[in-house]
């Protein structure tokens, strides 16, 4: 899409890291951008909102290592805008809070380029909130200040009025201050702030790696040094820090700090991802299966033509429902075509998918396995009844076999196939090497076997890597496949549903010493 307003620049705040803290307007801008100029702190997940073909330019700074100078960034933005692009300058937090957004806006104003500012959720407020620290409180303080900690107070003249700041403001929030913490603490105490004032230092706030260290002002510098806490971090000084003891909600969530890989197909993963994320996990979406149509529609078309002849239509997966109904529609039919048949669903998600298509399933077994369906169906007279099973190409044979033993005439029809996606595995491998993945979840046998195959040439090495990562499988069949392929399985829920799997994962991590790696891997607390 070309923009309706050529040469427009949006200075957009991306928030402190939690994807949920991106504003609706920021997302809209990212979706519309021809060019995205972004920083290190902006969550890379946001780039996925960019439209295909948008130009992505990284100008981030990390640990003082600048890929471009501020002047170069300014020039780049002006040039991009002049070439007629809709430019989004994406910045961490809020663009006008220590983000040099002001300077960039001045540059645009001077160049006569129209711009808009999209405020973001600043880390100065959000990060303390995620550490359970309200910046003001009626019983404690009515004032708060945001201060740069970047300035070295021992060198030259300070632009910060320490003598006023130290005792004149209740809560002090320092950004970019970790390196200078000893000086900051010293300055504040030298100007009258009590060494007993509680302080919190919060690193990588609002994301799974959030780490908080607290202590009194007089000791915080060496505590932080001892814990090895590095930038980026927010420092909060003031009585409000003591509220964290009761208000620390984020770090207390059951899956806080756990990094979990979800290998489900992209179309199906969202519910599971949302559940894990709500419980505090940092999820990595790494689909190891892709769902595609069958090589030929001919068998399914034939079954659709003959639908009247079937006594039962049994769906064994959400995908089966989806492809069946899409094909039905493509043949000019709808749910009414099933009026003569009884319809069964294995599993609550499959049942839900049927309901969404206007079919209330006649059968949903209490247990969500093929074996259980046969048992329930066993009570029905199946002699001579035709049963249609629209399902995946390589599915298990047990169900049709058992049905046939009970006298049914079963047509197993391929409604879809699952294939292995072409995917770059570098990031996941790197994280596995560093012991940064706590758990990998598998929701079908092919998610496991494809996972293994996706790391070419290094299967043995991968198995080795996996020793430091826990494995969760949705049911015993998936678990058996995983074990056969050399993984040791830590979590299998009693019911084979995503809810039960989520619950089992929470239970697993609530046990002391649940982690496979006895020692914390490098870089993780
Ligand atoms: N404009 C940004 C601040 C940019 S200055 C904002 O409004 O948030 C960069 C500093 O922000 C870092 O040095 C650190 O002090 C702070 N910061 C940004 N994101 C952070 C995060 N997720 N956790 C802790 N500190 C963060």
CSV table of C-alpha atoms and ligand atoms in Angstrom, one decimal, residues 16-17 41 91-99 121-124 127 174-177 202-207 231-234, ligand 1:
chain,number,residue,atom,x,y,z
A,16,UNK,CA,9.0,-0.9,27.2
A,17,UNK,CA,9.0,-4.4,25.7
A,41,UNK,CA,15.0,-1.5,22.7
A,91,UNK,CA,11.6,4.1,19.7
A,92,UNK,CA,11.6,2.2,23.0
A,93,UNK,CA,9.2,3.5,25.6
A,94,UNK,CA,8.0,7.0,24.8
A,95,UNK,CA,9.7,9.0,22.1
A,96,UNK,CA,9.8,12.2,24.1
A,97,UNK,CA,11.2,10.7,27.3
A,98,UNK,CA,15.0,10.5,27.1
A,99,UNK,CA,14.6,9.2,23.6
A,121,UNK,CA,4.2,3.7,27.4
A,122,UNK,CA,7.4,4.9,29.0
A,123,UNK,CA,9.6,2.4,30.8
A,124,UNK,CA,9.9,5.1,33.5
A,127,UNK,CA,8.9,-0.9,34.5
A,174,UNK,CA,16.6,7.2,37.0
A,175,UNK,CA,16.9,6.0,33.4
A,176,UNK,CA,20.3,4.9,31.9
A,177,UNK,CA,21.8,4.9,35.4
A,202,UNK,CA,14.8,-3.3,37.6
A,203,UNK,CA,16.5,-4.8,34.5
A,204,UNK,CA,14.7,-5.6,31.3
A,205,UNK,CA,11.3,-4.7,32.8
A,206,UNK,CA,7.9,-5.9,31.4
A,207,UNK,CA,9.4,-9.0,29.7
A,231,UNK,CA,21.7,-2.1,31.7
A,232,UNK,CA,19.1,-1.5,30.6
A,233,UNK,CA,17.5,-0.9,33.9
A,234,UNK,CA,15.4,1.6,35.8
B,1,LIG,N1,12.3,6.6,25.7
B,1,LIG,C1,12.5,5.5,26.6
B,1,LIG,C2,13.8,5.7,27.4
B,1,LIG,C3,15.0,5.7,26.5
B,1,LIG,S1,16.5,5.8,27.4
B,1,LIG,C4,11.3,5.3,27.5
B,1,LIG,O1,10.4,6.2,27.5
B,1,LIG,O2,11.2,4.3,28.1
B,1,LIG,C5,16.9,4.2,27.6
B,1,LIG,C6,16.7,3.8,29.1
B,1,LIG,O3,15.4,3.4,29.3
B,1,LIG,C7,17.5,2.6,29.5
B,1,LIG,O4,18.8,2.9,29.8
B,1,LIG,C8,16.7,2.2,30.7
B,1,LIG,O5,17.1,3.0,31.8
B,1,LIG,C9,15.3,2.5,30.3
B,1,LIG,N2,14.6,1.3,29.8
B,1,LIG,C10,13.9,1.3,28.7
B,1,LIG,N3,13.3,0.1,28.6
B,1,LIG,C11,13.5,-0.6,29.7
B,1,LIG,C12,13.1,-1.8,30.2
B,1,LIG,N4,12.4,-2.7,29.5
B,1,LIG,N5,13.6,-2.2,31.4
B,1,LIG,C13,14.4,-1.4,32.2
B,1,LIG,N6,14.8,-0.2,31.7
B,1,LIG,C14,14.3,0.2,30.5
